[in-house]
Short mmCIF file of N, CA and C in Angstrom, two decimals:
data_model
loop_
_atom_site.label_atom_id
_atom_site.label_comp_id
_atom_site.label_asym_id
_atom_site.label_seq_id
_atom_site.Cartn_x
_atom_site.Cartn_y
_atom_site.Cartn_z
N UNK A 1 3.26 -30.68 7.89
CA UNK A 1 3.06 -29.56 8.79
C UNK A 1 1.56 -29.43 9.06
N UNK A 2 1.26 -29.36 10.49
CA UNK A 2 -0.41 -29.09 10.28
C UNK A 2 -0.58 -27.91 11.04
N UNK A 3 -1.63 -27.60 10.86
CA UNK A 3 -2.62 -26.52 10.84
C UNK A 3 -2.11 -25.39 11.58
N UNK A 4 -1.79 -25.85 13.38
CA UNK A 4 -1.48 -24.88 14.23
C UNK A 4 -0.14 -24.37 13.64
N UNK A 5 1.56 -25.60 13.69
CA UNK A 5 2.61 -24.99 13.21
C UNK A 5 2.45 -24.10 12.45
N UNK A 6 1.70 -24.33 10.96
CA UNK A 6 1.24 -23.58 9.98
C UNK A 6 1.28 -22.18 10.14
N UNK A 7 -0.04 -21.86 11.02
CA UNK A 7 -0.63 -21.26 11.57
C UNK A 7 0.17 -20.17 12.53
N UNK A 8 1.80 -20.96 13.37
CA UNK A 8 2.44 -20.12 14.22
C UNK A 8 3.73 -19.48 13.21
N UNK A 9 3.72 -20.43 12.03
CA UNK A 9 4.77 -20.14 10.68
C UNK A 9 4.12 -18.70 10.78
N UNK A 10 3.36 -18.56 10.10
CA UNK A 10 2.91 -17.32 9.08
C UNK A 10 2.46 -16.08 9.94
N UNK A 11 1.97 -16.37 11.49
CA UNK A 11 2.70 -15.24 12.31
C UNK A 11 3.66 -14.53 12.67
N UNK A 12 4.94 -15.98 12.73
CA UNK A 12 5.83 -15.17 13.12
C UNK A 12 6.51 -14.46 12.06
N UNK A 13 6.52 -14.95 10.61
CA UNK A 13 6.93 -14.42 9.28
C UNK A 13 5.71 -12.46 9.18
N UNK A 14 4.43 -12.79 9.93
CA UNK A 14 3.81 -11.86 9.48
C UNK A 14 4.69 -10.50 10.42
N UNK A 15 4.74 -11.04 12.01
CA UNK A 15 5.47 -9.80 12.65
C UNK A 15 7.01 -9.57 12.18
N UNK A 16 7.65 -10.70 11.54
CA UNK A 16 8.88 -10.22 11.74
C UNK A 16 8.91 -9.01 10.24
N UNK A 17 7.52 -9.40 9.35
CA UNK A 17 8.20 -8.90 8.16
C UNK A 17 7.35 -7.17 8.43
N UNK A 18 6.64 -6.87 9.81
CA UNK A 18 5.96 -5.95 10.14
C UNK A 18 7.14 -5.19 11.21
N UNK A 19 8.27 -5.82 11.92
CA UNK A 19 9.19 -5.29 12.26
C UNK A 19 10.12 -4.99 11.45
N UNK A 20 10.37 -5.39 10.52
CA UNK A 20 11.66 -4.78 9.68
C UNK A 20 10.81 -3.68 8.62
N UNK A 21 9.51 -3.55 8.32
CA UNK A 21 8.78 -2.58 7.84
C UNK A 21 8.87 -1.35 8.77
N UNK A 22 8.72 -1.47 10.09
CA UNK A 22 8.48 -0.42 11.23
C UNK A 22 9.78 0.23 11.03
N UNK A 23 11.03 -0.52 11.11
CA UNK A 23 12.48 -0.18 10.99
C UNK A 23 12.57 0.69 9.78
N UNK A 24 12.40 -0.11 8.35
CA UNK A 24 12.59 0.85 7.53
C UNK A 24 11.98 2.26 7.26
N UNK A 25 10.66 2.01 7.53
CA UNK A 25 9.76 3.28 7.28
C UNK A 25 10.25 4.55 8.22
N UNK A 26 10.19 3.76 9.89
CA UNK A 26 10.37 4.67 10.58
C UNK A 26 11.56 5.43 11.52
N UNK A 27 12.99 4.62 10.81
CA UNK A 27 13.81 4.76 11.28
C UNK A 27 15.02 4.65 10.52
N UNK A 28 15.00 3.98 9.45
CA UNK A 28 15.91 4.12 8.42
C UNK A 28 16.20 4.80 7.84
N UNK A 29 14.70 5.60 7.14
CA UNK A 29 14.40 6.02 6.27
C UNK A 29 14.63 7.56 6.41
N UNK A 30 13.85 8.15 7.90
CA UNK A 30 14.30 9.04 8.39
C UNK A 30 15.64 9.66 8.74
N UNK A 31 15.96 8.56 8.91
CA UNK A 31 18.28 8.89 9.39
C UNK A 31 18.78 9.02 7.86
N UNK A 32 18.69 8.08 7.34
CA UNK A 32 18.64 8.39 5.53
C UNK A 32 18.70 9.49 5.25
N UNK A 33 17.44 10.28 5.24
CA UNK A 33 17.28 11.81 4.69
C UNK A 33 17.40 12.36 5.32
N UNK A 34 17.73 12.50 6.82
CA UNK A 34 18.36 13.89 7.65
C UNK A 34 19.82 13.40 6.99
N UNK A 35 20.51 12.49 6.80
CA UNK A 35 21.51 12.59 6.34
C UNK A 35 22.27 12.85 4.93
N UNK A 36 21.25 12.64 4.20
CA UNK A 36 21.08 13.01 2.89
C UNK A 36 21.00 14.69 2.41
N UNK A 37 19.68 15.01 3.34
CA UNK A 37 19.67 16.76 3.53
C UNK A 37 20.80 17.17 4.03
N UNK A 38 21.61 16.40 5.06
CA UNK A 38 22.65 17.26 5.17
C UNK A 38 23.99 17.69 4.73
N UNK A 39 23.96 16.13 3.71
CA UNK A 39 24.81 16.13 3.03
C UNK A 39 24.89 16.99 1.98
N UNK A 40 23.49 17.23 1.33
CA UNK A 40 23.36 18.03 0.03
C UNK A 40 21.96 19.24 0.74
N UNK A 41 22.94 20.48 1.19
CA UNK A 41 21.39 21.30 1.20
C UNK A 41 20.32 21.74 0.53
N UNK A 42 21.08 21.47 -0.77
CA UNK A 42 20.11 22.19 -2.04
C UNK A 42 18.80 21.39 -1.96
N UNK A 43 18.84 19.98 -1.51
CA UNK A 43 18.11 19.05 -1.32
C UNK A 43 17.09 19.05 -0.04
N UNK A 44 17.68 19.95 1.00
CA UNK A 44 16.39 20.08 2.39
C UNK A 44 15.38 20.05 1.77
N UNK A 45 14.76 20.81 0.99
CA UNK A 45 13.45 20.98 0.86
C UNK A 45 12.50 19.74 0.62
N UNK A 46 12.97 18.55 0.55
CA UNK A 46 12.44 17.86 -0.39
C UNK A 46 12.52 16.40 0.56
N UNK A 47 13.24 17.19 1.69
CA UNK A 47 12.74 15.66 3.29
C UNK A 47 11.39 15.47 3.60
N UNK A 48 10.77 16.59 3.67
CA UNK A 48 9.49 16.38 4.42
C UNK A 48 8.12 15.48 3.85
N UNK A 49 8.39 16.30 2.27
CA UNK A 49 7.34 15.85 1.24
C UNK A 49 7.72 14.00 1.35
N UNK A 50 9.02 13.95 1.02
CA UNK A 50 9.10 12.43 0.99
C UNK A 50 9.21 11.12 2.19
N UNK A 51 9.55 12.13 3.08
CA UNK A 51 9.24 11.58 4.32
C UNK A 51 7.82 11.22 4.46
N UNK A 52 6.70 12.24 4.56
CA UNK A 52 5.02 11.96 4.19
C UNK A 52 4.95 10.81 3.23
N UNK A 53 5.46 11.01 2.19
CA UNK A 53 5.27 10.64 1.13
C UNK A 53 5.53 8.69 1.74
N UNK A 54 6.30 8.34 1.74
CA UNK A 54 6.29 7.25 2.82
C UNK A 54 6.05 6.68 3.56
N UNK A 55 5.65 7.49 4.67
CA UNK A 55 4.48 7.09 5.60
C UNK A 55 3.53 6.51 4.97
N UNK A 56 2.64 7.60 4.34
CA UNK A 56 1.37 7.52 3.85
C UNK A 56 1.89 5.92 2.63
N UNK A 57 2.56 5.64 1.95
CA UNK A 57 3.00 4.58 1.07
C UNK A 57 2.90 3.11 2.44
N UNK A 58 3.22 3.65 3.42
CA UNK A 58 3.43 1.99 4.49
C UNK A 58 2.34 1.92 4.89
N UNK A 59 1.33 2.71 4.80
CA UNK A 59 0.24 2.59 5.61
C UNK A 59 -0.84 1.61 5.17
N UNK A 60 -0.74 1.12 3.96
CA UNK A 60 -1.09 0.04 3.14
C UNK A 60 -0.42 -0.92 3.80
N UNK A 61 0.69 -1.06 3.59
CA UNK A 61 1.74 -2.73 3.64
C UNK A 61 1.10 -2.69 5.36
N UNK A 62 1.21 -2.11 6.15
CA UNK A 62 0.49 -2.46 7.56
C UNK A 62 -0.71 -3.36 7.66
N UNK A 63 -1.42 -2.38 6.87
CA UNK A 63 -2.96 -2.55 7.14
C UNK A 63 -2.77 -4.01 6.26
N UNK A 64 -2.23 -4.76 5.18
CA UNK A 64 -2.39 -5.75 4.51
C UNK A 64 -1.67 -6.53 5.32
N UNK A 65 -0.54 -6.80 6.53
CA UNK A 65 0.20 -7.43 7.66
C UNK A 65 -1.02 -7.75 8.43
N UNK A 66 -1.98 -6.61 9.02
CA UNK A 66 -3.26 -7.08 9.47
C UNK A 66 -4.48 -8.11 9.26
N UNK A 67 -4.12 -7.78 8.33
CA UNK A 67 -4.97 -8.99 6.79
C UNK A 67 -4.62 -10.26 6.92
N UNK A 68 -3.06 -10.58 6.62
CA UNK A 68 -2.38 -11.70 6.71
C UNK A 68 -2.38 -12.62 8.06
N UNK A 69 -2.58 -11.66 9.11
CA UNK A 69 -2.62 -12.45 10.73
C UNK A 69 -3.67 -12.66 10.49
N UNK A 70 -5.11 -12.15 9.91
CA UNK A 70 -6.07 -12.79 10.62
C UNK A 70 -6.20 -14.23 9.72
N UNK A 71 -5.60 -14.20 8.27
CA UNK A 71 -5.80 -15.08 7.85
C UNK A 71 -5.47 -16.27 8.47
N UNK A 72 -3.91 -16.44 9.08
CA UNK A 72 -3.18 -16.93 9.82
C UNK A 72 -4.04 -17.66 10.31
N UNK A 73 -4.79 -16.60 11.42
CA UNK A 73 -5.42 -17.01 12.57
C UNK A 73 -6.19 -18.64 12.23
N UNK A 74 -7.09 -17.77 11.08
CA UNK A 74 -7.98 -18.37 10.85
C UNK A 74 -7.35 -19.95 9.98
N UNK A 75 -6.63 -20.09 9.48
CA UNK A 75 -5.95 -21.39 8.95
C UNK A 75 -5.60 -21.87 10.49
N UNK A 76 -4.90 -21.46 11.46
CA UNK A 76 -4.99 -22.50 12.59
C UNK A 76 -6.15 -23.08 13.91
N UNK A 77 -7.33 -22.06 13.16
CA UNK A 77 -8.45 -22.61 13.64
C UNK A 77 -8.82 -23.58 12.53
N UNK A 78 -8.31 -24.36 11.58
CA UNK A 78 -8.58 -25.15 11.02
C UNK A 78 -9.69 -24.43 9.97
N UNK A 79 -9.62 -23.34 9.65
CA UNK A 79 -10.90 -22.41 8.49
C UNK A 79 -9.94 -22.20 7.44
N UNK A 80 -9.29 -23.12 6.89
CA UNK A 80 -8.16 -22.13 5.96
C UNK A 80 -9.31 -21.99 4.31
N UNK A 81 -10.06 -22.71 3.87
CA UNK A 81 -11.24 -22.30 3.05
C UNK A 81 -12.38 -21.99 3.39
N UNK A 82 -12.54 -20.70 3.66
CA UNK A 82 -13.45 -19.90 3.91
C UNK A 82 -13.96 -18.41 3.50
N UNK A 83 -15.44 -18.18 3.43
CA UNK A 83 -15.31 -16.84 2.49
C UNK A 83 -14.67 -16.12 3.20
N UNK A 84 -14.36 -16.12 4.71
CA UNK A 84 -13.51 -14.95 5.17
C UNK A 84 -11.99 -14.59 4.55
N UNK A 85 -11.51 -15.71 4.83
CA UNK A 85 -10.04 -15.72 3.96
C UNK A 85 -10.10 -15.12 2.71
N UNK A 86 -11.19 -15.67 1.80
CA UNK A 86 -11.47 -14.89 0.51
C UNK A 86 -11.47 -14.05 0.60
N UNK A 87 -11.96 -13.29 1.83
CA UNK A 87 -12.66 -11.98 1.55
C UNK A 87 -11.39 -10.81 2.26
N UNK A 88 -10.24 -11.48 3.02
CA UNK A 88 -9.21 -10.75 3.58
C UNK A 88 -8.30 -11.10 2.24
N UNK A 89 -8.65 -11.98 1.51
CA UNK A 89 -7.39 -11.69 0.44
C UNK A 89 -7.38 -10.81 -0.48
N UNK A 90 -8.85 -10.48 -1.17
CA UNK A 90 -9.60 -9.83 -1.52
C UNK A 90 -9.19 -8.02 -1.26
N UNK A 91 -9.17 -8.58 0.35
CA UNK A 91 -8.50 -6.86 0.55
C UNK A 91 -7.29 -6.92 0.53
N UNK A 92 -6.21 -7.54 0.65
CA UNK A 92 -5.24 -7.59 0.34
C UNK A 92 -5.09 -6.92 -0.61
N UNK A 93 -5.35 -7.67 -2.20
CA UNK A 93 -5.26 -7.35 -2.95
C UNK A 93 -5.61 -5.71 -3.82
N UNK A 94 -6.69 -5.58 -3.02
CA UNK A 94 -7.35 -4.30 -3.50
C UNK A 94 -6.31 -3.56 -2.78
N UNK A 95 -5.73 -3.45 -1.63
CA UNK A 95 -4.64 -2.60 -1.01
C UNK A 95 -3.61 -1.96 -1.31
N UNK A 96 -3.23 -3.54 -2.01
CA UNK A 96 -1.37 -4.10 -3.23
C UNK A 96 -1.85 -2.41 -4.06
N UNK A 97 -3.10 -3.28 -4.98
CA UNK A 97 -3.24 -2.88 -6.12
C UNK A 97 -3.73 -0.89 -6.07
N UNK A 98 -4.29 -0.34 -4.89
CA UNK A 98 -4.17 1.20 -4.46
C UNK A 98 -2.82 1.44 -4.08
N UNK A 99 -2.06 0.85 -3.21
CA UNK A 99 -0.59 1.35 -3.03
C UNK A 99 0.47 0.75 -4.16
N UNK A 100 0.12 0.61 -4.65
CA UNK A 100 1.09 0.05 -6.31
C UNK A 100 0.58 1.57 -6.90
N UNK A 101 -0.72 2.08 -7.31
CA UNK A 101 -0.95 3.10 -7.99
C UNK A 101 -0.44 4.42 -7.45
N UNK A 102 -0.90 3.78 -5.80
CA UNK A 102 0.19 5.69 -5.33
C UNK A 102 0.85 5.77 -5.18
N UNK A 103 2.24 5.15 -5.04
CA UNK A 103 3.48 5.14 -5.26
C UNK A 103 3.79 5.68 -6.67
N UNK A 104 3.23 5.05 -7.47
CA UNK A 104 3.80 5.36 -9.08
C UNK A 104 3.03 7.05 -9.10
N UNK A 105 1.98 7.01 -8.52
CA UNK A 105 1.89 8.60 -9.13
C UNK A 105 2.58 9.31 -8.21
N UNK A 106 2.86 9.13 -6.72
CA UNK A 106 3.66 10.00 -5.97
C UNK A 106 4.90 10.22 -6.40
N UNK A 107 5.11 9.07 -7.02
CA UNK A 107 6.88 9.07 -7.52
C UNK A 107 7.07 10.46 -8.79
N UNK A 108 5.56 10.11 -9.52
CA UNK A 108 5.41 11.25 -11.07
C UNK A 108 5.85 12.37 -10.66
N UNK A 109 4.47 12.65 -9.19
CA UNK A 109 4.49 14.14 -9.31
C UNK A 109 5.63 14.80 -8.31
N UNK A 110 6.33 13.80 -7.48
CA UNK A 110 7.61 14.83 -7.07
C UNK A 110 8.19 14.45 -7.53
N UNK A 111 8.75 13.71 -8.79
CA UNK A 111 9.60 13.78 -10.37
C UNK A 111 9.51 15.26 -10.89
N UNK A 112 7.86 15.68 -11.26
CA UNK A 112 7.45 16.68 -11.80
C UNK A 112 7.78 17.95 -10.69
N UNK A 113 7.88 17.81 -9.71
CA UNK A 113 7.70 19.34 -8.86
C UNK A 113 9.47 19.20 -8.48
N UNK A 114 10.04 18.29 -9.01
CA UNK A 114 11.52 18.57 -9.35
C UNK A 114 12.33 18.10 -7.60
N UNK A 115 11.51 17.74 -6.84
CA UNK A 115 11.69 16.72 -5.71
C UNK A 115 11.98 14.94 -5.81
N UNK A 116 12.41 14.65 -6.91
CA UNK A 116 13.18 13.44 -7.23
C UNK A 116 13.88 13.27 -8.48
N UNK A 117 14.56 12.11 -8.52
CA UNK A 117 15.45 11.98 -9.43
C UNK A 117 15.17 11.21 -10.46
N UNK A 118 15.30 11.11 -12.01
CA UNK A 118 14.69 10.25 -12.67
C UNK A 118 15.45 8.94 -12.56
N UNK A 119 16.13 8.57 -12.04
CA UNK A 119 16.67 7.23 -11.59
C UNK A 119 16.00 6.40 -10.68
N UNK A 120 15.33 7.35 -9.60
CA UNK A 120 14.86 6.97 -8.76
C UNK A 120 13.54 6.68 -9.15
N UNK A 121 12.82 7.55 -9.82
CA UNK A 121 11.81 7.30 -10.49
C UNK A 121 11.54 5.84 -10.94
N UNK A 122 12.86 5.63 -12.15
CA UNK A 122 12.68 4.37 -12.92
C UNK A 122 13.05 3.31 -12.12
N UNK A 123 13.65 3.55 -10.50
CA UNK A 123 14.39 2.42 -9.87
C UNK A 123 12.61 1.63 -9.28
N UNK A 124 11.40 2.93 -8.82
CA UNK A 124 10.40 2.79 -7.66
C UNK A 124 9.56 1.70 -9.33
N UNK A 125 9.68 1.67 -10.11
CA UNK A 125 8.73 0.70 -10.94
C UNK A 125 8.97 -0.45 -10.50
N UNK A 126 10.31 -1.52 -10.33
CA UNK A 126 10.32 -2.55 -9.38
C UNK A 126 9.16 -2.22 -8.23
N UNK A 127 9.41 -1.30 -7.18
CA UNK A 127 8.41 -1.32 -5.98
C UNK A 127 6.65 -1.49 -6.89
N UNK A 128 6.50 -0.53 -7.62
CA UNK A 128 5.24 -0.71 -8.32
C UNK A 128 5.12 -2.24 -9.01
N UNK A 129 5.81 -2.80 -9.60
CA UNK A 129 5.89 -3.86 -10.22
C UNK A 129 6.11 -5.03 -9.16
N UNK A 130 6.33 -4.86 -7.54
CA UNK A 130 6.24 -6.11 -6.97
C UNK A 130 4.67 -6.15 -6.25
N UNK A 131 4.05 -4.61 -5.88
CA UNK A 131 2.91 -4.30 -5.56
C UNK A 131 2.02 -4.80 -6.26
N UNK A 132 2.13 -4.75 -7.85
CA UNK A 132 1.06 -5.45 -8.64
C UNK A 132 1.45 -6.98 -8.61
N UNK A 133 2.33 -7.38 -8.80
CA UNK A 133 2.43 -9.31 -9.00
C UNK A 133 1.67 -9.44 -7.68
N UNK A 134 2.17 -8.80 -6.22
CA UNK A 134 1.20 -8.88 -5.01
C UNK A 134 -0.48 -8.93 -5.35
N UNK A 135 -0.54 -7.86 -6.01
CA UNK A 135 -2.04 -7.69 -6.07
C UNK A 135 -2.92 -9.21 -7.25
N UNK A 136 -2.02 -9.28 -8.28
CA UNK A 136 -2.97 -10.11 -8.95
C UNK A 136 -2.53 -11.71 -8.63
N UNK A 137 -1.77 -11.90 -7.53
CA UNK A 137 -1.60 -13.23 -6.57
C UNK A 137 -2.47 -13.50 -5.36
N UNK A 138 -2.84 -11.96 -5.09
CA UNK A 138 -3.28 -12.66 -3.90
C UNK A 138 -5.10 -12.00 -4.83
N UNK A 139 -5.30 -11.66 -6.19
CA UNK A 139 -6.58 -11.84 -6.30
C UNK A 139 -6.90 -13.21 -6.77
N UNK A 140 -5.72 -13.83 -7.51
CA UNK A 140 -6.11 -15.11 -7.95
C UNK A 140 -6.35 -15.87 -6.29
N UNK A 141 -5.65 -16.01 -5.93
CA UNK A 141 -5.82 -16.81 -4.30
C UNK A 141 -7.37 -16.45 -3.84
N UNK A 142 -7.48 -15.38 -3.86
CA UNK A 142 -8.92 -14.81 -3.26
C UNK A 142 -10.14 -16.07 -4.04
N UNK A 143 -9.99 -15.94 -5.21
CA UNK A 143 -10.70 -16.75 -6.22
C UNK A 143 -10.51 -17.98 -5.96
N UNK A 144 -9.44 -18.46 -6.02
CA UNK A 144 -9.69 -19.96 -5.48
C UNK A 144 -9.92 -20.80 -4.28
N UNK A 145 -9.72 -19.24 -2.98
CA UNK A 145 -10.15 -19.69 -1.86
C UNK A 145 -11.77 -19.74 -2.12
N UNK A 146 -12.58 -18.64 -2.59
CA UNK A 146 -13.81 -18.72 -2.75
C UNK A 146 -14.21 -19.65 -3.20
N UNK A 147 -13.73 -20.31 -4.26
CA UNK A 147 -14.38 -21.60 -4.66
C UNK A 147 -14.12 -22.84 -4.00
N UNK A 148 -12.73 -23.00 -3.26
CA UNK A 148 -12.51 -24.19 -2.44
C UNK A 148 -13.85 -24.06 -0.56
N UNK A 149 -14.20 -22.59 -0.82
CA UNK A 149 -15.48 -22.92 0.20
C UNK A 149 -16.81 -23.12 -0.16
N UNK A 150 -16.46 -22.70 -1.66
CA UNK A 150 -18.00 -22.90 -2.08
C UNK A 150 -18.26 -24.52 -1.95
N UNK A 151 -17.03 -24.87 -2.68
CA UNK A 151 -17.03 -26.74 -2.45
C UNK A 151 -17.17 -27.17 -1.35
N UNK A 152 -16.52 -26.76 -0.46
CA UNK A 152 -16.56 -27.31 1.33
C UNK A 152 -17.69 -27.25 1.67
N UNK A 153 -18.60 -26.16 1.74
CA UNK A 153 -19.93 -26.04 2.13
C UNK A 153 -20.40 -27.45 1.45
N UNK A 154 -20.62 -26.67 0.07
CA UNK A 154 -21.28 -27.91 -0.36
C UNK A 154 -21.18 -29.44 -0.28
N UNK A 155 -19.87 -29.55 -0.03
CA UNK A 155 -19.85 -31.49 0.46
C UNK A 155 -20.20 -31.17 2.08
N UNK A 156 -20.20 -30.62 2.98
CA UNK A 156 -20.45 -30.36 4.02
C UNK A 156 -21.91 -30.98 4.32
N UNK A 157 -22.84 -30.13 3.02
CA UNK A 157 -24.47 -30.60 3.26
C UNK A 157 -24.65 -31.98 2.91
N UNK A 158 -23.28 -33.22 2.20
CA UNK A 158 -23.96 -34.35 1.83
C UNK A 158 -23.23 -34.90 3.02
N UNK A 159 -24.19 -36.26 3.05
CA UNK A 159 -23.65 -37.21 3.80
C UNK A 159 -22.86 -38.56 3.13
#
């Protein structure tokens, strides 16, 4: 496979996995809990917070979809070792690894303010637990892209 296919692979994997994100966040999720609230009223109170509560949780996985195209990009301009890539994986990772932490505490404190369920609680550690393998994959990657440009440069300057 070279560079461009590559390159049109991991776009179209980046939008499709940015359309079924748009779906869940913003349309699933919502019909979900109007249907959920209506099923159980005792429960209204507790759409809105988690509705937010969600948003604000995707707003990471977006911004790291952003990340991933430019990497894209940049592997089918033939740059796939470069500090840039390093430096978008880099944020990647730092992203994973902030929305891995606010999830788990958002999950605590509407556990604690009696707006979730402890099932649900113990179910969102998977979500926290795929956020971190995310985060310390794409920091190792970050690291070895950095060094596969440090090398490139450097055979670059010999003849």
């Amino acid at each position: 496979m070279n560079q461009k296919s590559l390159s049109s692979v991991l776009k179209i994997i980046t939008v499709c996995a940015a359309v079924c994100f748009a779906l869940i966040f913003f349309w699933i999720i919502p019909i979900y809990g109007r249907s959920f609230a209506a099923l159980y009223p005792e429960f209204e109170y507790c759409y809105i917070p988690w509705l937010v509560f969600m948003v604000l949780f995707s707003l990471p996985c977006f911004a790291a979809l952003f990340f991933g195209w430019k990497i894209a990009a940049n592997i089918g301009r033939d740059n796939s070792f470069s500090y840039e890539n390093a430096k978008y994986l880099g944020t990647i990772s730092i992203l994973a690894g902030a929305d891995s932490a606010f999830f788990f505490a958002g999950n605590v404190v509407l556990l604690f303010l009696n707006m979730s369920h402890p099932g649900i609680a113990l179910f969102s550690l998977f979500a926290v637990f795929a956020g971190t393998a995310i985060c310390a994959i794409c920091a190792a990657l970050s690291h070895l892209v950095q060094k596969a440009a440090a090398m490139k440069a450097e055979n670059d300057l010999t003849i």
